[in-house]
XYZ file of C-alpha atoms in Angstrom:
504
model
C 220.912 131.003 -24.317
C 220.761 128.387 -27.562
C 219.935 131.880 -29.450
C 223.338 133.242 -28.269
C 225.634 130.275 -28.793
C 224.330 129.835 -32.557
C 224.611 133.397 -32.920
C 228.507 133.010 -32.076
C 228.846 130.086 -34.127
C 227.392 132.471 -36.770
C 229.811 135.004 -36.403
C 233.209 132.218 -36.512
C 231.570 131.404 -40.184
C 230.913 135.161 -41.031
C 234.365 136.395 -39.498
C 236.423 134.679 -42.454
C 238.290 136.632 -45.100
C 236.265 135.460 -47.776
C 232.846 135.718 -45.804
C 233.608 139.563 -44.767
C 234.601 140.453 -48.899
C 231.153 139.069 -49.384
C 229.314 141.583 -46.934
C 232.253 144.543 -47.528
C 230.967 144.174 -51.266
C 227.479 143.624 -50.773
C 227.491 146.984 -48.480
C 228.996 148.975 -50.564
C 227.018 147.902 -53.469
C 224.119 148.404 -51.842
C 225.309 152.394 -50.447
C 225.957 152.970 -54.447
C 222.937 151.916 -55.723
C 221.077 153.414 -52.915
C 222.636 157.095 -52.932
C 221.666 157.367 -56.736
C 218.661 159.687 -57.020
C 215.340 157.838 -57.329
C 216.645 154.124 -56.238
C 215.211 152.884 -53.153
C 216.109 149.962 -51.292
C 213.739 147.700 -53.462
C 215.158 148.748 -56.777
C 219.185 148.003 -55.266
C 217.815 144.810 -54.368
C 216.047 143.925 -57.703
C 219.647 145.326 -59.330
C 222.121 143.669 -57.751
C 220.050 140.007 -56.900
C 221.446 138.583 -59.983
C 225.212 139.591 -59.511
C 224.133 136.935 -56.111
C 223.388 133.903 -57.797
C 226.629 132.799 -58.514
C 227.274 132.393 -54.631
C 226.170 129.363 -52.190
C 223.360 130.496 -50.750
C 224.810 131.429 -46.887
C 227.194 133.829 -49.277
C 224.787 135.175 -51.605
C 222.283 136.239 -48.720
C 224.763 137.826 -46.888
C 225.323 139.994 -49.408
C 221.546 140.486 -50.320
C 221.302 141.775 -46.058
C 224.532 143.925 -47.182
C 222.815 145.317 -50.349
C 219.542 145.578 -48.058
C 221.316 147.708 -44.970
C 223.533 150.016 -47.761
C 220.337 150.990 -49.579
C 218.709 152.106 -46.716
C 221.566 153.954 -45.565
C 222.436 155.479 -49.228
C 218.867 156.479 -48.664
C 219.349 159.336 -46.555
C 221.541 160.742 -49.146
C 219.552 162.086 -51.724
C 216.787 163.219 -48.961
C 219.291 165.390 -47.218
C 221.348 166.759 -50.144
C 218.795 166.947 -52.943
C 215.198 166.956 -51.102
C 214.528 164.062 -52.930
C 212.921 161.070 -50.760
C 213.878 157.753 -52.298
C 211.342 155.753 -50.503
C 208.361 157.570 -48.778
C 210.076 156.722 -45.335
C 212.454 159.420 -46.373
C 209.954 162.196 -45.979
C 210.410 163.247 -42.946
C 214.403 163.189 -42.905
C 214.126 165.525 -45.676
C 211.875 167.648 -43.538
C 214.967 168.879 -41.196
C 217.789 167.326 -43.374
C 217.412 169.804 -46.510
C 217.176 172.667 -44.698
C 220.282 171.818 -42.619
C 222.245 170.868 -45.977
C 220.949 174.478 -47.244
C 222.616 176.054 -43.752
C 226.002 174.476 -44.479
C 225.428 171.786 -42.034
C 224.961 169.053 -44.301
C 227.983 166.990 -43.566
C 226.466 166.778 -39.938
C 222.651 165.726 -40.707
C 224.684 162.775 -42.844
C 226.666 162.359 -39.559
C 224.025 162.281 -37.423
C 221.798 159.921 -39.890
C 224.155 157.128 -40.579
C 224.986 156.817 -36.384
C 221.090 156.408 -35.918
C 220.770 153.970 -38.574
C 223.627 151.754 -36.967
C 222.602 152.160 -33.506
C 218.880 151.338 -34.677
C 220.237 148.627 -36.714
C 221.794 147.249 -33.874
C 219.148 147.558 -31.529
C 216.563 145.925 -33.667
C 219.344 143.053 -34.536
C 219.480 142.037 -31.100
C 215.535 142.103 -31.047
C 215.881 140.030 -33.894
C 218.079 137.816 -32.195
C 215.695 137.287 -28.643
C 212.132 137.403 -30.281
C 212.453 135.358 -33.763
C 213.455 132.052 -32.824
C 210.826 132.191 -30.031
C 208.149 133.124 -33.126
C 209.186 130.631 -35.257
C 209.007 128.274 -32.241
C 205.523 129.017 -31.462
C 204.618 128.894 -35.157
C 205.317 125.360 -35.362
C 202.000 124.587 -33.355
C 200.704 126.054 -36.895
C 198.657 123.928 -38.996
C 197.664 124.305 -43.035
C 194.078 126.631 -42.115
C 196.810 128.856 -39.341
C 199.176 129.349 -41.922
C 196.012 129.819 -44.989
C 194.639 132.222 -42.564
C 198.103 134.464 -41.142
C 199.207 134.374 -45.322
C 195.954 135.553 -46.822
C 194.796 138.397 -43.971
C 198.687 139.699 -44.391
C 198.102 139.781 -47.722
C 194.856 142.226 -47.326
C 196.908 144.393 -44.906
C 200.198 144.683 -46.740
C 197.895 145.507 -50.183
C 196.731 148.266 -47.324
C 200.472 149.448 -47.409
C 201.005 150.596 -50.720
C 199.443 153.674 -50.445
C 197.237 153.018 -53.457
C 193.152 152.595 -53.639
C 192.733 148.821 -51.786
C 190.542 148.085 -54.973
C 193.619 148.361 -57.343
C 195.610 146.264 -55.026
C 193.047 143.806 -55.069
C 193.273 143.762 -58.916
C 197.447 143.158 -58.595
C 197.339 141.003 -56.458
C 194.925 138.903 -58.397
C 197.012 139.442 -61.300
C 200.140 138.331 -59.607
C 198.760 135.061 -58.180
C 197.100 134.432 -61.762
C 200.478 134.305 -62.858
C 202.044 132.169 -60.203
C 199.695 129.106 -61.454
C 201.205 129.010 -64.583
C 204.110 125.980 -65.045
C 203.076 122.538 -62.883
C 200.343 122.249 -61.022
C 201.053 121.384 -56.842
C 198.770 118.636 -56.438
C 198.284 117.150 -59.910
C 202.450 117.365 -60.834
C 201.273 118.264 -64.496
C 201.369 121.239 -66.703
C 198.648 123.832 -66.598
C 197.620 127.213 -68.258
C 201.291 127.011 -70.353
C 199.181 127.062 -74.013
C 200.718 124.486 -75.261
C 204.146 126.189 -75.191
C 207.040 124.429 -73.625
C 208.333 127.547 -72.379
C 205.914 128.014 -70.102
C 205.645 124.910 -68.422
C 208.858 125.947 -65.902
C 206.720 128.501 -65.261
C 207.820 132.213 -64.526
C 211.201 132.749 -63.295
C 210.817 135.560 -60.283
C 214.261 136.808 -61.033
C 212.919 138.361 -64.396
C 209.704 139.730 -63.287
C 211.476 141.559 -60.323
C 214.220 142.303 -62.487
C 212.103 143.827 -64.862
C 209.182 145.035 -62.459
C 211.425 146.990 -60.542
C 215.512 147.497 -62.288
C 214.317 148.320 -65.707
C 211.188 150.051 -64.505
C 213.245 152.058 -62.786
C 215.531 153.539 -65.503
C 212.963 153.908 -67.648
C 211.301 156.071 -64.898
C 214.623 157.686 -64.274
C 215.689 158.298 -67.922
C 211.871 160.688 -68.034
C 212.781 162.451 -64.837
C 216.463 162.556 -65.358
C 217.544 163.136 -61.444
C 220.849 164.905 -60.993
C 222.125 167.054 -58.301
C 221.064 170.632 -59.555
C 223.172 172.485 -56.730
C 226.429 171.641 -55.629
C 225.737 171.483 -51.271
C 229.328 171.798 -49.609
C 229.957 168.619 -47.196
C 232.062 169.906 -43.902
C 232.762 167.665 -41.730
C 230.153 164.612 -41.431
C 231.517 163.824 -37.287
C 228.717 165.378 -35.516
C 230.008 167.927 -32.466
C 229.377 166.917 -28.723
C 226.080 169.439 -28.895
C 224.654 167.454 -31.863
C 225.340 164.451 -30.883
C 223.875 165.429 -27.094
C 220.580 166.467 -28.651
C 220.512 163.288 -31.158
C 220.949 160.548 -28.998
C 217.822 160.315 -26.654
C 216.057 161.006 -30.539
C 218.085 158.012 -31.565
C 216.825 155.477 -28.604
C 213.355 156.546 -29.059
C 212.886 156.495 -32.573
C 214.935 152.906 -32.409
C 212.464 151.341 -29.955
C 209.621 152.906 -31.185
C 210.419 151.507 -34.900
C 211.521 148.468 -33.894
C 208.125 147.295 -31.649
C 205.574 148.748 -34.093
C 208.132 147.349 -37.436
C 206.788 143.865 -35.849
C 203.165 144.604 -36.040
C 201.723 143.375 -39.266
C 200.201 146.834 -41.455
C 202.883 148.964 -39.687
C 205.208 150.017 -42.229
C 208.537 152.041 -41.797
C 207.027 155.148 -43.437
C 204.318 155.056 -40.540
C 207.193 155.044 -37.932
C 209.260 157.443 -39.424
C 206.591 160.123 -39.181
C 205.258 158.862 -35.917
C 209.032 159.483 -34.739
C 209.115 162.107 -36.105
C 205.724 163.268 -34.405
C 207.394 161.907 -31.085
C 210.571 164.520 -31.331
C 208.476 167.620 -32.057
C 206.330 166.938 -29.077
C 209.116 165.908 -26.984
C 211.318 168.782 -28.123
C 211.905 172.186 -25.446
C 211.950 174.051 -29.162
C 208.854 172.889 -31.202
C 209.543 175.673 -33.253
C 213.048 174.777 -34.585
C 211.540 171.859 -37.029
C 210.878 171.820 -40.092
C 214.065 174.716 -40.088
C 216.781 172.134 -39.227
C 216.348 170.438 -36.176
C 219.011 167.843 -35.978
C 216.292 165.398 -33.381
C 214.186 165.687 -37.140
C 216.673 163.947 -38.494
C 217.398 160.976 -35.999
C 214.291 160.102 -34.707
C 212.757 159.303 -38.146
C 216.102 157.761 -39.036
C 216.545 155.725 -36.357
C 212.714 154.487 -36.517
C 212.984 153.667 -40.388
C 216.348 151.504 -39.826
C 214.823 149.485 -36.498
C 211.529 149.285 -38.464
C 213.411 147.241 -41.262
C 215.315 145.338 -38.808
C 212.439 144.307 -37.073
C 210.835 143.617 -40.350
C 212.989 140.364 -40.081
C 211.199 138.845 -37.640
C 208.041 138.112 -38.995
C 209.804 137.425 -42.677
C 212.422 134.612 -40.716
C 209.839 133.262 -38.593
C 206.651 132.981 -40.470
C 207.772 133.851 -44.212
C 205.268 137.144 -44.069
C 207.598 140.215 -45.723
C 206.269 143.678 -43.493
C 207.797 145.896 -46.493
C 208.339 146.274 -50.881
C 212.236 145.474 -49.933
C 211.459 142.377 -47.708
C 209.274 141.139 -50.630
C 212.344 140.910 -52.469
C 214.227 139.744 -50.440
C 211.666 136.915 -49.595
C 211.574 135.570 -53.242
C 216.082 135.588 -53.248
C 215.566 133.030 -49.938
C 213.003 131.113 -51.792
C 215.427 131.330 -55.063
C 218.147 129.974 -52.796
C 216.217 127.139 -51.898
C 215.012 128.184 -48.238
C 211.524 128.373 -47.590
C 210.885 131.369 -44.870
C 209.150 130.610 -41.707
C 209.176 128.424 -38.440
C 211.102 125.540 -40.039
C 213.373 127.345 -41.321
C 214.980 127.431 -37.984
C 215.026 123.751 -37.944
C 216.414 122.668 -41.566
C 218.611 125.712 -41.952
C 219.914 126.730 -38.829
C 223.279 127.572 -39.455
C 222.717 129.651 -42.656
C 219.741 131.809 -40.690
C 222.346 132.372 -37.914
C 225.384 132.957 -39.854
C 223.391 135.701 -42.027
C 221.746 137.754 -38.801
C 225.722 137.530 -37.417
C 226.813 138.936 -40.715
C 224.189 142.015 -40.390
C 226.185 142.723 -37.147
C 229.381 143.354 -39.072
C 227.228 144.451 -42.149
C 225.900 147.698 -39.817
C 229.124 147.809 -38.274
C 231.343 147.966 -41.578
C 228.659 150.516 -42.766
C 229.082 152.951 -39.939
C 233.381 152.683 -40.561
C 232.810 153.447 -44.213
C 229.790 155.843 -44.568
C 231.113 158.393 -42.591
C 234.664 159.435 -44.155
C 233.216 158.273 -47.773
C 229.999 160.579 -47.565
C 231.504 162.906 -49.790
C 232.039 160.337 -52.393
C 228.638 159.134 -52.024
C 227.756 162.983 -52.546
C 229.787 163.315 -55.677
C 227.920 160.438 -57.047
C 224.435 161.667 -56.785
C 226.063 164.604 -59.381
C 226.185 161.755 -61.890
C 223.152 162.172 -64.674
C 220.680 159.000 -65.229
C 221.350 158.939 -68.773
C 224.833 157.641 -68.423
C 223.971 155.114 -65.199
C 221.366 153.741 -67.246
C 223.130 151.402 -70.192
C 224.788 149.949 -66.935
C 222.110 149.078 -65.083
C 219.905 147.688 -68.429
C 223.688 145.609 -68.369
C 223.431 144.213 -65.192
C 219.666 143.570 -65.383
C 219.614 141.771 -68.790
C 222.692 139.694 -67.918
C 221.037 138.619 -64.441
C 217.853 137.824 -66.274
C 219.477 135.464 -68.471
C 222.081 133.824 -66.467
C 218.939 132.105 -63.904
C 218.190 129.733 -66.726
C 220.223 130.414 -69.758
C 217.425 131.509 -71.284
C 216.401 134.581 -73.662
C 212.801 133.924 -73.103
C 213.629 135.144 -69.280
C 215.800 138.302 -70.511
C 212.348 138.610 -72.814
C 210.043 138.281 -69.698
C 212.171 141.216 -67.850
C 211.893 143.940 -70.846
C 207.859 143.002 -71.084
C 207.794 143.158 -67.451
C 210.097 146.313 -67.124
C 207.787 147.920 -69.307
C 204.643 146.765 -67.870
C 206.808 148.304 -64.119
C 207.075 151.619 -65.997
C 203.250 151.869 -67.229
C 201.602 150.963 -63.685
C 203.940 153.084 -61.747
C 202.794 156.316 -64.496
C 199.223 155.557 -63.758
C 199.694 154.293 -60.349
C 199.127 151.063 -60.254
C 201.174 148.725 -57.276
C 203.156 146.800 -57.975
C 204.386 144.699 -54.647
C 200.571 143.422 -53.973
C 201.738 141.911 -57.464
C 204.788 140.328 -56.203
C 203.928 139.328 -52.614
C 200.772 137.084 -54.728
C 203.482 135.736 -56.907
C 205.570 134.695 -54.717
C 203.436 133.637 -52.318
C 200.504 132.250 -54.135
C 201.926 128.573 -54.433
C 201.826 128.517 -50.803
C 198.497 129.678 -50.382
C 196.880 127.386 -52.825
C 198.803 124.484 -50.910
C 198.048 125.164 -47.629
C 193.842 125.874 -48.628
C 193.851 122.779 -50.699
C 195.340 120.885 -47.191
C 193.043 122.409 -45.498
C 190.369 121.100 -47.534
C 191.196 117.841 -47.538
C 191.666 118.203 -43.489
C 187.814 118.897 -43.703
C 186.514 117.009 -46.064
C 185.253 120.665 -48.383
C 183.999 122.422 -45.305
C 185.890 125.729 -44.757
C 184.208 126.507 -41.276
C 187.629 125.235 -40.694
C 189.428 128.310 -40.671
C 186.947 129.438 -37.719
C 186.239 125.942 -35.478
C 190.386 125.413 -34.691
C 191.084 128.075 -31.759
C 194.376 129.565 -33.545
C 193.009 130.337 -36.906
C 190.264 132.124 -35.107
C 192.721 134.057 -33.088
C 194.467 135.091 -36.163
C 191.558 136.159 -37.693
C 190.319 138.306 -34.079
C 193.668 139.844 -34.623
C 194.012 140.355 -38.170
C 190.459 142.129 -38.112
C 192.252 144.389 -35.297
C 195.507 145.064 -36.801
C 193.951 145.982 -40.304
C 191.339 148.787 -38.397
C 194.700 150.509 -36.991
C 196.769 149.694 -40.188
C 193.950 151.611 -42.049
C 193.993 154.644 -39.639
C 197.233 154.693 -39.415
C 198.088 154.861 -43.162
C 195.228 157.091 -43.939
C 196.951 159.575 -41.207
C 200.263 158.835 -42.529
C 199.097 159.428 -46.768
C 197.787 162.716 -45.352
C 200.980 164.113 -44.060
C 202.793 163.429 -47.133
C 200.803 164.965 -49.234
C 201.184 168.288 -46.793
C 204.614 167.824 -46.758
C 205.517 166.928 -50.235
C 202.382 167.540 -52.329
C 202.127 164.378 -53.985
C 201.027 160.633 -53.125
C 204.293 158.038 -52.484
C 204.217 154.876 -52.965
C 205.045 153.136 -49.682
């Protein structure tokens, strides 16, 4: 019941002229960038996070959830229209939603995808709502080994994630946490590994490394594959008949509830739900047969599952600071950049903001669903739009956001290294998020060992004698066996489907 009542007083602060601009913008923003061939939901977020700084922090995170919800809808886009998966999630929409697109039909797979990502964004919303203050209630019994022992074994799953080798996550995430000491130390409050230079001893700024790890990586991978829509796919009407929307909407509650229960599960990643959805319609179906040739349940199911995954995502990000996806990693570093530190006590110190930005995904979902639908054909018109003139804008953005953190050209320097450092590991496939979850949560980790320490006077058979640490570990061992299955299964299909590895 307290959940509910500060969930209304959420929505009085979101429900303000000013307040709904923010998430109208940060919506739409996010749909452009995400509709553009080759941008994800991680590379809209690593755009447009500067263009946020310049709001109060309640503001600017509603429109990061905005820019977070739009991607993933603009997502669907390029899959259906252009057979082009942004994120690896996408593979199976494009598995029914290309051919549909190729029998005229297009307008309704678009239809039909942006009402399962609302109703799934819904759905896991109001999970969000019941199970995350409960988490981060529990999560206060936590201790310095508990929260050394969840934050290092999510580590080793997420690097399981990425769809790399483990070994080259490993060497990231190393790599990223390497980086994360540099600037003052936490327990001696003096300078260390900065050279000398006075530049360094701030430290790195995490606004230019994703900027450049992720927006300028980007367009330089864009600029080489130069995506543009190739045919021109005629967009009827995108308001699905009572037939489609008959067959889509038991695919829609499955695929929701399904995506939303595993998205909580630490090493279960919206690319595994998507095609274990997607699994779930074909066996489900009366016509096996029909997918894979434009079944509109194809389209959906793994819809609805990727949009409750991300929702659900939330939970374990709000409640114990642990992102479940690339995009969540983001957006875990623009709450820490705002001054909020993710997990149970964020509850406590910053109740209203939490509140006020889960009420403002509500209208977020709810303004996307209004505008999506008669503006598909704009969104359609964009993906037309070659790289090679989007690019100078983006660089624009990115080099502007870079500097405007500290004032500083050293930061706008840090992005271009980094941006081409992004380009070079995602050639040779190298990941890059086991890079950014250690950088942004390596000061943590070294805090909460070093407590631990000190708790035991050296001895780590801490992290085994206290009963909760234990149990994490019991679990984690668990959850990264099935997380390991699971992905193996799920790298496996894409490769079938698509004939190349995806990063996840």
């Amino acid at each position: 019941m307290d959940s509910i009542m500060f969930l209304l007083n959420g929505f009085s602060e979101v429900l303000t002229p000013s307040n709904l601009l923010i998430v109208l913008v940060g919506s739409l923003l996010g749909t452009l960038v995400g509709v553009l061939p080759g941008l994800g939901p991680t590379s809209a977020i690593a755009i447009l996070l500067p263009v946020t700084t310049i709001l109060d922090p309640a503001q600017g995170l509603m429109m990061m959830a905005g820019i977070y919800y739009g991607s993933m809808y603009g997502g669907s886009t390029t899959a259906i229209l252009m057979n082009i998966p942004g994120e690896s999630s996408s593979v199976p929409t494009t598995l029914d939603g290309y051919p549909l697109a190729k029998k005229g039909k297009a307008g309704t797979a678009l239809g039909i995808a942006a009402i399962g990502s609302f109703a799934a964004g819904i759905i896991g919303l109001i999970g969000l709502v019941l199970f995350a203050p409960f988490l981060a209630d529990q999560a206060l019994k936590f201790g310095p080994p508990e929260y050394f022992t969840l934050l290092l074994i999510a580590l080793l799953i997420l690097f399981n994630l990425t769809g790399f080798s483990f070994r080259k996550s490993v060497i990231m995430g190393l790599f990223g946490f390497l980086f994360s000491l540099v600037g003052i130390g936490i327990t001696t409050g003096t300078p260390r590994f900065d050279f000398g230079l006075t530049f360094l001893t701030g430290g790195f700024e995490m606004i230019s490394i994703i900027i450049g790890l992720f927006a300028i990586a980007e367009v330089l991978k864009g600029l080489e594959e130069n995506h543009s829509l190739k045919k021109h796919v005629k967009i009827k009407s995108v308001y699905p008949s009572k037939q489609d929307l008959k067959q889509s909407i038991p695919s829609i509650f499955r695929g929701s509830v399904l995506g939303f229960f595993l998205g909580i599960l630490p090493g279960v990643s919206a690319t595994i739900t998507s095609f274990l959805a997607y699994d779930l319609e074909k066996k489900v179906s009366k016509y096996p047969e029909t997918f894979g040739d434009g079944a509109i349940e194809g389209v959906a199911g793994p819809e609805s599952a990727n949009n409750a995954t991300s929702s659900g995502g939330f939970i374990p990000l709000l409640s114990l600071g642990i992102p479940a996806s690339p995009p969540l990693a983001v957006l875990l570093a623009a709450l820490m950049i705002y001054g909020l530190t993710p997990g149970p006590v964020l509850f406590e110190q910053n109740n209203q903001i939490v509140w006020t930005i889960i009420a403002s995904m509500f209208i977020g979902n709810t303004i996307l669903l209004l505008l999506n639908l008669p503006l598909v054909g704009l969104w359609a018109k964009l993906t037309e739009i070659p790289f090679g003139i989007l690019a100078p804008f983006i660089l624009l953005i990115s080099v502007l956001g870079a500097y405007s953190v500290r004032n500083s050209m050293f930061d706008v320097i840090v992005a271009i290294i980094f941006g081409g450092l992004g380009y070079v590991f995602q050639k040779y496939r190298w990941p890059i998020i086991p890079f950014i979850l250690c950088l942004v949560l390596g000061p943590k980790i070294e805090r909460y060992f070093i407590e631990s320490l000190e708790m035991s006077s050296g001895s780590l058979f801490i992290f085994v004698e206290r009963p909760i640490s234990l149990t994490i570990l019991v679990f984690a061992v668990i959850a990264l066996i099935i997380s390991i299955v699971l992905m193996k299964r799920t790298k496996k299909r894409i490769l079938q489907e698509t004939g190349e590895q995806m990063e996840f």
